[in-house]
Amino acid sequence: MPLKFDNRFVSLLPGENIAQIDGSTQLSRKVLGACYSNTLPVKPSDPRLLAHASEVAELIGLSPSEVHSQWFLDAFSGRKLLADMEPFAMCYGGHQFGHWAGQLGDGRAINLGEVVNPVGQRWMLQLKGAGPTPYSRNADGFAVLRSSVREFLCSEAMHHLGVPTTRALSLIGTGDLVVRDMFYDGRPRREPGAIVCRVAPTFVRFGNFEIFSSRQDLKILKQLIDHVIRTDFPELADGKQEIDSGIIVTWFREICRRTAVMIVHWMRVGFVHGVMNTDNMSILGLTIDYGPYGWLEDYDPTWTPNTTDAQGRRYCYGQQPQIAYWNLAQLANSIGPCVDDKESLEEAMSVYVDTIQEHWQNTMLAKLGLQRWTPTEDSLLESLFELLRSIETDMTWFYRLLATWPIGHQPTEDQPDRKAAALVHFHEAFYRPEQCDNDYAARLNAWLNRYDQRVLQDHNDARHRQAIMDRTNPLYVLRNYLAQEAIDLAQEQGDPGLIMELLDVLRNPYREQPGKERFAKKRPEWARNRPGCSMLSCSS
Ligand code: AMP
Ligand code: MG
C-alpha cells in the first residue's frame, strides 16, 4: 500500500449513525448531531487521467511513476477505494450573500481519508465531483470538465504565486455526461464530467462551526473546536488536557491573522474569489472552492467575475478585505458560546485589521520596489490607483513595466518628450490605447515624477529595486481567457495538452520564460465579453 492513512476526523468526531451508502442511492437530508456522513463515491464509467501535479503527488508521498498506475486512476476517480480510505462528506452551514442559509455541507465533495506522508505531515484527500452526498440538496453532486479544469489550474497557480491555498493532485475525466444550464437560460446541455482530487491539511470552513452554533448543539461545537485546534493548530494546544476559553480566543486571533494574510495576497496578484460566503472560508486561511473566480485584468475595483453577483457586487475585487472581516465576525458569533469573555473575541478582530494594514503596506512597498514606508505613501498610492482606474489598464502588466521604468529618465534625442516616452513604455498595459489622451499622459507623467523622487529618496539601487518588484508582481497569472482556451481544447478535441502546458508555465509566475510569452499576453479583444473569459455563472 503506497499511502498511509490515519483518519482522525472520522475516528474522533461523531458521524451520522447510518450505514455507508453509495452516492448513487444517496438522499439529500438534514443531518443532525453529526460532523459528517459516510458516503461512497459513484463509480465513473470510463475514467481518464487528464492532468496531475507531480509536486502534490510527492507531497503525499507518491513517486512520479505511481501517478500513472492503475490503482491511482481507480482511487482518484472514485472507482475503487484504497484499503484504509473511509470516505465521508462534511456537514456545514453558511452565510450566503449576507444571509444565513442553514445546512449546506459537502454537496459534491467526498473526503477519502487523511494521509500521513513520510515526514509526518497530514493531508486530507478530497474528490470534488464524485457524486451525491446527503448534502447535495437535490443537485447531482457531479462537476463538469470546465469547472474542474479551472479548479485544478487555479489551485496550483495560486500555490506557485505564494498564496495560501488548497492544492490539486489530479484532474480525471469521468467518461460520463453531466447536464448543466450554463447560462441559466432554460437551455441545459450535456457536458463531460470530471473529478479533481484536492489536497489540504483540512477542508473545515467557518460554516462547519456556524451550523452547530445555529442549532445550539454546543456539545458538538466544542468537540469540533477541540479537534481542529489539536489537529491543525497543535502549537496552541501544546499537550494541554483541556482546550479552555483562552486557547479558543488565541486560536481565533490566529484565524484572523491568517485570513488577513490571504486577503492581502489576493489583492497583490489580482485574484477575485467571486463567492466569499462563510462556507467558502477555510479555517486555515487557505483559498478554497474555486468556482466563479476571476483575475483582475483592467484595474477596476468594482469588478466581479460572478454573474450572480453582478447586481450587488458584494464580492468584487475591492470589497474582499471588508467581506473577510464580516465573515470573521460570523465565525466569532458562532464560537462565542464556547468563550467566557465575549469582548475578547471582538477585540481579537483587531488582529485582522492590524495584519491587513501591515501586510498591505509591506506589499505595496514591494510592488513599487520601495524599502521604507513614509508619510507620503498614502497619497502616492491613492493617485496610483486613480490613474490605474482612469483608463483600462492591465494591473499585471502595469506593475511589471514599472519595474523597468528608467528612474530619473532624461529625454533623449529620438524621444524628446518624456510624456510620450512614458506612453510607449507602458503601452502593453493599455487595453484601449486611444484612451491615452493628453490629459492622461500628463497625469501619468506627474505620477511617475513623484515615483521617481520617492525611489531616489529611498536610495535603493535599480537592480535591487527591480528584483524586489519582480518577485512581488507576477508576469504569468491564470488569465481568464487562458483557462478557457485550455478548456476549449480539452472539451472540443479531447486534448488536455494546454492544461499541462499552462500548469508548467504557472509554476514560475515571476520569471520570464522564453518561448512562453503568449501566456503573459493581456486579454485579447475576442475574450472581452465571452462567457468563461469575462463572466462566469455558478453553474459548474
Ligand atoms: P458553492 O457556492 O459552489 O461553494 O456551493 C454551495 C453549496 O452548494 C455547497 O454545499 C456545495 O457543495 C453545493 N453544490 C454546488 N454545486 C453542487 C452540485 N452540482 N451538486 C451538489 N451540491 C452542489
Ligand atoms: Mg463551496
XYZ file of C-alpha atoms and ligand atoms in Angstrom:
564
model
C 0.000 0.000 0.000
C 1.666 3.193 -1.155
C -0.266 5.585 1.121
C -0.559 5.555 4.898
C -3.884 6.703 6.335
C -4.816 7.938 9.802
C -8.428 9.102 9.611
C -8.762 11.284 12.676
C -11.775 13.300 11.527
C -13.968 10.180 11.326
C -12.406 8.335 14.231
C -12.587 11.225 16.717
C -15.749 13.103 15.749
C -19.375 11.982 15.693
C -20.738 10.867 12.333
C -24.243 10.196 11.118
C -25.432 6.942 12.565
C -26.405 5.100 9.414
C -24.797 2.532 7.156
C -22.438 3.754 4.466
C -24.340 4.219 1.239
C -23.291 4.524 -2.319
C -23.604 8.036 -3.718
C -25.984 6.847 -6.418
C -28.586 5.956 -3.771
C -27.801 8.884 -1.506
C -30.760 11.052 -0.485
C -30.453 14.714 0.438
C -31.375 15.169 4.067
C -30.993 17.219 7.166
C -28.190 15.727 9.246
C -28.388 16.394 12.966
C -25.857 15.736 15.702
C -23.037 14.769 13.344
C -19.959 16.355 11.800
C -20.097 14.109 8.737
C -21.844 11.280 6.899
C -20.137 8.227 5.439
C -20.560 8.465 1.690
C -19.124 6.441 -1.157
C -18.155 7.966 -4.497
C -20.121 6.934 -7.588
C -18.055 4.782 -9.934
C -17.261 6.624 -13.177
C -17.761 4.678 -16.408
C -14.522 5.460 -18.225
C -12.025 7.475 -16.149
C -9.012 9.075 -17.831
C -6.186 10.981 -16.165
C -6.115 14.382 -17.885
C -3.600 16.204 -15.710
C -1.776 15.925 -12.438
C 0.590 17.966 -10.291
C 3.689 15.903 -9.605
C 4.732 18.094 -6.663
C 1.413 17.409 -4.931
C 1.859 13.671 -5.537
C 5.254 13.976 -3.922
C 3.734 15.881 -1.003
C 1.537 12.922 -0.101
C 4.422 10.510 -0.566
C 3.977 9.219 -4.120
C 6.652 8.735 -6.745
C 6.121 10.021 -10.311
C 5.521 6.538 -11.729
C 2.737 5.799 -9.233
C 0.665 8.626 -10.691
C 0.355 6.633 -13.918
C -0.618 3.385 -12.215
C -3.989 1.711 -12.437
C -4.574 1.986 -8.692
C -4.051 5.781 -8.850
C -6.672 6.145 -11.594
C -9.062 3.878 -9.690
C -8.607 5.605 -6.328
C -8.739 9.212 -7.504
C -11.660 8.703 -9.857
C -13.662 7.076 -7.082
C -13.786 3.720 -8.868
C -12.001 1.635 -6.280
C -11.059 2.721 -2.782
C -7.702 2.030 -1.234
C -7.768 -0.268 1.783
C -7.752 2.322 4.570
C -9.838 5.026 2.959
C -13.013 5.949 4.910
C -14.953 8.316 2.647
C -17.226 10.917 4.148
C -18.968 14.217 3.407
C -18.915 17.028 5.992
C -21.892 18.817 7.479
C -21.613 22.590 7.445
C -23.780 25.671 7.065
C -23.030 29.151 5.907
C -23.957 32.740 5.263
C -24.502 33.170 1.545
C -24.536 36.724 0.173
C -25.016 38.047 3.684
C -27.863 35.754 4.713
C -27.905 32.650 6.859
C -28.573 29.706 4.529
C -28.859 26.830 7.022
C -27.354 23.430 6.271
C -25.165 23.287 3.167
C -22.379 20.713 3.558
C -20.161 18.868 1.097
C -22.685 18.628 -1.710
C -20.231 17.293 -4.218
C -17.068 16.762 -2.265
C -16.130 13.435 -0.724
C -13.165 13.218 1.621
C -11.313 9.960 1.095
C -9.075 9.972 4.135
C -6.104 11.580 5.857
C -2.691 10.622 4.551
C 0.367 10.862 6.760
C 3.369 11.416 4.493
C 6.872 10.065 5.128
C 7.831 13.202 7.097
C 4.738 13.011 9.276
C 2.635 15.744 7.641
C -1.111 15.132 7.454
C -3.045 15.699 4.242
C -6.756 15.216 3.674
C -7.580 13.897 0.192
C -10.895 15.002 -1.249
C -12.684 14.245 -4.516
C -14.763 17.051 -5.955
C -17.470 15.915 -8.345
C -17.717 12.233 -7.358
C -21.474 12.122 -6.910
C -24.261 12.972 -4.491
C -24.000 13.108 -0.730
C -26.652 13.781 1.942
C -25.726 17.459 1.468
C -26.367 17.683 -2.267
C -29.683 19.453 -1.745
C -31.200 17.902 -4.883
C -28.266 18.817 -7.088
C -26.379 15.945 -8.698
C -23.043 16.018 -6.852
C -21.043 15.960 -10.083
C -18.781 18.556 -11.666
C -18.269 19.481 -15.310
C -14.896 19.455 -17.026
C -14.734 23.249 -17.455
C -15.102 23.962 -13.755
C -12.738 21.128 -12.819
C -10.007 22.442 -15.144
C -10.432 25.852 -13.530
C -10.174 24.438 -10.014
C -7.171 22.272 -10.871
C -5.187 25.032 -12.568
C -6.003 27.848 -10.192
C -5.197 25.871 -7.042
C -1.722 25.204 -8.338
C -1.253 28.668 -9.879
C -2.060 30.257 -6.516
C 0.349 27.989 -4.690
C 3.200 28.881 -7.012
C 2.362 32.568 -6.621
C 2.882 32.141 -2.888
C -0.804 32.471 -1.966
C -2.119 30.134 0.769
C -4.432 27.649 -0.955
C -5.762 24.120 -1.082
C -3.838 22.058 -3.632
C -4.868 19.894 -6.586
C -3.406 16.433 -7.133
C -5.235 15.249 -10.207
C -7.834 16.018 -12.845
C -9.663 12.957 -14.138
C -12.329 12.875 -16.848
C -15.124 10.501 -15.793
C -16.362 9.468 -19.239
C -19.879 10.394 -18.084
C -22.014 13.331 -19.099
C -23.442 15.880 -16.712
C -26.401 18.139 -17.509
C -25.915 21.841 -16.825
C -27.800 25.006 -17.652
C -24.634 27.062 -18.007
C -26.331 30.407 -18.637
C -29.423 29.783 -16.515
C -31.466 30.428 -19.652
C -33.541 27.255 -19.565
C -31.390 25.505 -22.169
C -29.464 22.778 -20.348
C -26.713 20.905 -22.231
C -24.846 17.695 -21.596
C -21.208 18.299 -20.745
C -18.310 15.975 -19.940
C -17.867 15.299 -16.220
C -14.593 15.393 -14.302
C -13.202 14.946 -10.811
C -10.450 16.917 -9.120
C -8.641 15.412 -6.159
C -7.988 18.295 -3.783
C -5.416 18.154 -1.026
C -5.211 20.259 2.156
C -4.462 19.672 5.838
C -8.202 20.088 6.400
C -11.208 21.330 4.428
C -13.004 22.628 7.537
C -14.662 26.006 6.915
C -16.188 28.753 9.053
C -19.550 27.155 8.203
C -18.624 23.915 9.993
C -18.809 25.829 13.296
C -21.759 28.006 12.333
C -24.057 25.046 11.724
C -23.709 23.661 15.269
C -23.947 27.066 16.840
C -27.116 27.868 14.884
C -28.637 24.618 16.169
C -27.386 25.304 19.678
C -25.630 21.971 19.551
C -22.898 23.212 21.869
C -21.510 19.799 22.691
C -20.519 19.049 19.109
C -19.460 22.648 18.576
C -16.942 22.328 21.406
C -15.841 18.884 20.212
C -15.158 20.240 16.721
C -13.264 23.261 18.063
C -11.123 20.984 20.256
C -10.464 18.658 17.352
C -9.444 21.390 14.914
C -7.171 23.071 17.461
C -5.485 19.815 18.463
C -5.098 18.539 14.903
C -4.467 21.649 12.831
C -3.123 24.127 15.401
C -1.169 21.750 17.668
C 1.147 24.553 18.819
C -1.851 26.164 20.560
C -2.992 23.007 22.329
C 0.562 22.298 23.464
C -0.307 18.994 25.119
C -2.942 20.634 27.364
C -5.643 18.387 28.843
C -8.373 20.918 28.216
C -8.913 23.444 25.426
C -10.075 26.373 27.549
C -11.663 29.665 26.603
C -8.282 31.418 26.477
C -6.918 28.938 23.925
C -10.025 29.360 21.787
C -9.545 33.141 21.711
C -5.868 32.717 20.782
C -6.967 30.325 18.052
C -9.474 32.855 16.730
C -6.774 35.537 16.675
C -4.634 33.215 14.583
C -7.524 32.638 12.142
C -7.916 36.430 11.871
C -4.220 36.789 11.157
C -4.102 34.044 8.527
C -7.244 35.304 6.801
C -5.748 38.791 6.581
C -2.526 37.449 5.082
C -4.502 35.501 2.473
C -6.612 38.517 1.507
C -3.574 40.759 1.012
C -2.093 38.126 -1.279
C -5.327 38.090 -3.307
C -5.152 41.863 -3.654
C -1.481 41.696 -4.604
C -1.979 39.264 -7.501
C -5.429 40.486 -8.609
C -7.428 37.404 -7.619
C -11.189 37.745 -7.140
C -12.757 34.746 -5.385
C -16.276 35.531 -6.530
C -18.254 33.710 -3.789
C -16.881 34.671 -0.389
C -19.688 33.026 1.533
C -18.754 31.792 5.004
C -18.945 28.196 3.768
C -16.121 29.069 1.376
C -13.783 30.404 4.077
C -11.137 27.930 5.214
C -10.395 27.723 8.925
C -6.710 27.543 7.960
C -6.772 30.779 5.961
C -6.408 28.940 2.657
C -8.046 29.961 -0.582
C -10.746 27.322 -1.042
C -13.521 26.435 -3.512
C -12.553 27.755 -6.900
C -15.884 28.464 -8.568
C -16.728 31.627 -10.499
C -13.402 33.236 -9.561
C -11.511 35.547 -11.896
C -8.329 37.539 -12.357
C -8.463 41.278 -12.486
C -7.495 42.411 -15.954
C -8.151 46.107 -16.374
C -7.846 47.578 -12.905
C -11.426 48.035 -11.727
C -12.018 47.524 -8.002
C -15.756 47.032 -8.634
C -15.168 44.097 -10.972
C -16.685 40.736 -10.090
C -16.424 37.653 -12.290
C -19.591 36.126 -10.810
C -22.734 36.844 -12.882
C -24.885 36.070 -9.814
C -23.158 38.971 -8.063
C -23.301 41.407 -10.987
C -26.025 43.496 -9.329
C -24.820 43.822 -5.748
C -21.083 43.394 -6.375
C -20.744 42.203 -2.821
C -17.757 40.061 -3.744
C -15.973 42.381 -6.172
C -12.181 42.829 -6.023
C -12.158 45.953 -3.878
C -14.647 44.616 -1.326
C -12.726 41.475 -0.421
C -10.981 42.857 2.696
C -14.281 44.098 4.162
C -16.108 40.869 3.365
C -13.469 38.713 5.040
C -13.886 40.881 8.141
C -17.647 40.372 8.048
C -17.134 36.632 7.647
C -14.772 36.550 10.635
C -17.438 38.308 12.691
C -19.847 35.465 11.813
C -17.247 32.936 12.939
C -16.754 34.886 16.173
C -20.519 34.776 16.795
C -20.621 31.065 16.216
C -17.779 30.161 18.575
C -18.953 32.752 21.136
C -20.875 30.181 23.240
C -17.556 28.431 23.995
C -15.808 31.623 25.117
C -16.246 33.153 28.597
C -15.279 36.686 27.750
C -17.144 37.718 24.606
C -15.351 41.038 24.422
C -12.060 39.245 23.915
C -13.409 37.915 20.600
C -14.406 41.368 19.471
C -11.009 42.632 20.438
C -9.372 39.771 18.520
C -10.951 41.116 15.347
C -8.455 43.974 15.550
C -5.756 41.412 14.722
C -7.382 41.185 11.303
C -7.399 44.939 10.790
C -3.814 45.370 12.006
C -2.493 42.467 9.942
C -4.234 43.688 6.798
C -2.790 47.140 7.285
C 0.734 45.980 7.994
C 0.834 43.423 5.174
C -0.837 45.768 2.736
C 1.767 48.451 3.393
C 4.640 45.999 3.010
C 3.094 44.502 -0.091
C 2.540 47.856 -1.739
C 6.085 48.928 -0.911
C 7.379 45.750 -2.563
C 5.067 46.201 -5.553
C 6.608 49.636 -6.050
C 10.137 48.490 -5.199
C 10.391 50.799 -2.192
C 12.038 49.906 1.093
C 10.613 52.219 3.723
C 7.078 53.466 4.323
C 6.960 57.250 4.543
C 4.013 59.517 5.387
C 3.582 60.469 1.713
C 2.834 56.901 0.646
C -0.905 57.033 1.237
C -1.275 59.833 -1.247
C 1.193 58.272 -3.717
C -0.896 55.089 -3.698
C -4.188 56.896 -3.907
C -3.123 58.705 -7.053
C -1.672 55.495 -8.495
C -4.993 53.675 -8.066
C -6.833 56.633 -9.529
C -4.505 56.549 -12.513
C -4.996 52.805 -12.997
C -8.763 53.214 -12.793
C -8.995 56.165 -15.117
C -8.341 54.240 -18.341
C -8.440 50.481 -18.950
C -5.070 49.432 -17.573
C -3.901 45.861 -17.119
C -2.791 45.653 -13.499
C -0.340 42.799 -14.032
C 1.425 44.497 -16.910
C 1.485 47.909 -15.279
C 3.493 46.752 -12.254
C 5.798 44.584 -14.364
C 6.578 47.546 -16.610
C 7.026 49.874 -13.674
C 9.984 47.707 -12.612
C 11.871 48.606 -15.801
C 10.840 52.257 -15.858
C 14.111 54.198 -16.024
C 14.155 56.336 -12.904
C 15.135 59.940 -13.440
C 14.772 59.270 -17.144
C 16.145 62.132 -19.229
C 14.567 62.945 -22.587
C 16.715 61.566 -25.391
C 17.089 62.900 -28.917
C 14.746 60.414 -30.518
C 12.242 60.699 -27.644
C 12.318 64.342 -26.661
C 9.059 64.220 -24.855
C 9.040 62.384 -21.554
C 5.262 62.115 -21.634
C 5.378 60.314 -24.952
C 8.155 58.059 -23.673
C 6.005 57.021 -20.719
C 3.114 56.095 -23.000
C 5.459 53.984 -25.105
C 6.950 52.347 -22.035
C 3.556 51.321 -20.604
C 1.941 50.565 -23.958
C 1.467 46.850 -23.235
C -0.667 47.695 -20.192
C -3.290 49.685 -22.115
C -6.397 47.900 -23.378
C -7.553 50.907 -25.383
C -4.529 52.999 -26.368
C -6.890 55.623 -27.802
C -7.838 56.469 -24.203
C -4.315 57.816 -23.657
C -5.152 61.435 -24.398
C -3.095 64.479 -23.377
C -4.763 64.708 -20.034
C -3.952 61.085 -19.226
C -0.369 61.464 -20.446
C 0.091 64.471 -18.184
C -1.288 62.635 -15.154
C 0.812 59.539 -15.823
C 3.858 61.742 -16.162
C 3.081 63.624 -12.968
C 2.714 60.379 -11.055
C 5.948 58.992 -12.482
C 7.719 62.173 -11.393
C 6.543 61.640 -7.838
C 7.503 57.984 -8.041
C 10.981 58.843 -9.353
C 11.547 61.157 -6.426
C 10.424 58.551 -3.934
C 12.725 55.940 -5.466
C 15.685 58.321 -5.390
C 14.928 59.238 -1.772
C 14.836 55.514 -0.956
C 18.480 55.012 -2.031
C 17.725 51.633 -3.497
C 19.837 50.623 -6.466
C 17.960 49.891 -9.664
C 18.796 46.198 -9.864
C 17.731 45.579 -6.304
C 14.521 47.541 -6.812
C 13.656 45.552 -9.905
C 14.418 42.253 -8.158
C 12.013 43.089 -5.303
C 9.313 44.146 -7.749
C 9.704 41.112 -9.992
C 9.255 38.701 -7.141
C 6.164 40.531 -5.917
C 4.442 41.337 -9.216
C 3.783 38.188 -11.242
C 4.219 38.104 -15.009
C 2.137 34.966 -15.577
C -1.260 34.710 -13.920
C -4.126 32.397 -14.822
C -5.816 34.931 -17.039
C -9.479 34.106 -17.513
C -9.153 33.601 -21.264
C -6.147 31.274 -20.894
C -8.077 28.877 -18.679
C -10.899 28.997 -21.225
C -8.541 28.152 -24.109
C -7.293 25.115 -22.192
C -10.901 24.088 -21.522
C -11.944 24.520 -25.171
C -9.102 22.320 -26.399
C -9.790 19.623 -23.817
C -13.526 19.693 -24.395
C -13.716 20.060 -28.161
C -10.711 17.983 -29.204
C -10.183 15.796 -26.160
C -6.697 17.253 -25.891
C -5.568 18.129 -22.325
C -2.177 19.365 -23.590
C -2.778 23.023 -22.876
C -3.766 22.276 -19.280
C -0.376 20.734 -18.568
C 1.475 23.413 -20.548
C -0.283 26.165 -18.591
C 0.427 24.416 -15.309
C 4.066 24.275 -16.264
C 4.258 27.998 -17.084
C 2.391 28.886 -13.898
C 4.963 27.021 -11.834
C 7.288 30.009 -12.325
C 4.989 33.006 -12.419
C 7.622 35.620 -11.625
C 10.295 34.628 -14.108
C 10.363 35.463 -17.807
C 10.122 32.217 -19.729
C 11.474 32.481 -23.271
C 9.072 30.914 -25.758
C 6.136 31.271 -23.347
C 5.430 34.954 -23.980
C 1.956 34.194 -25.272
C 0.861 33.143 -21.774
C 1.715 36.592 -20.439
C -0.315 38.473 -23.059
C -3.121 40.618 -21.793
C -6.701 39.657 -22.614
C -7.303 39.727 -26.383
C -10.339 41.628 -27.672
C -12.264 38.450 -28.592
C -12.302 37.497 -24.921
C -13.692 40.814 -23.675
C -17.296 39.648 -23.385
C -17.003 35.923 -23.912
C -18.606 33.778 -21.178
C -15.937 31.886 -19.274
C -13.442 34.669 -20.037
C -15.072 37.702 -18.515
C -18.126 36.413 -16.684
C -18.854 33.138 -15.006
C -22.002 31.644 -13.641
C -22.127 29.414 -10.579
C -23.357 26.582 -12.801
C -20.500 24.144 -12.623
P -20.556 26.943 -3.658
O -21.260 28.244 -3.661
O -20.116 26.468 -5.010
O -19.450 26.869 -2.672
O -21.638 25.849 -3.246
C -22.509 25.983 -2.165
C -23.068 24.659 -1.770
O -23.701 24.021 -2.887
C -22.032 23.675 -1.257
O -22.592 22.988 -0.184
C -21.804 22.778 -2.455
O -21.338 21.523 -2.068
C -23.176 22.731 -3.082
N -23.132 22.394 -4.527
C -22.709 23.172 -5.545
N -22.811 22.524 -6.721
C -23.327 21.302 -6.454
C -23.666 20.147 -7.233
N -23.511 20.096 -8.553
N -24.162 19.071 -6.585
C -24.329 19.081 -5.265
N -24.046 20.115 -4.475
C -23.544 21.210 -5.051
Mg -18.338 25.947 -1.578
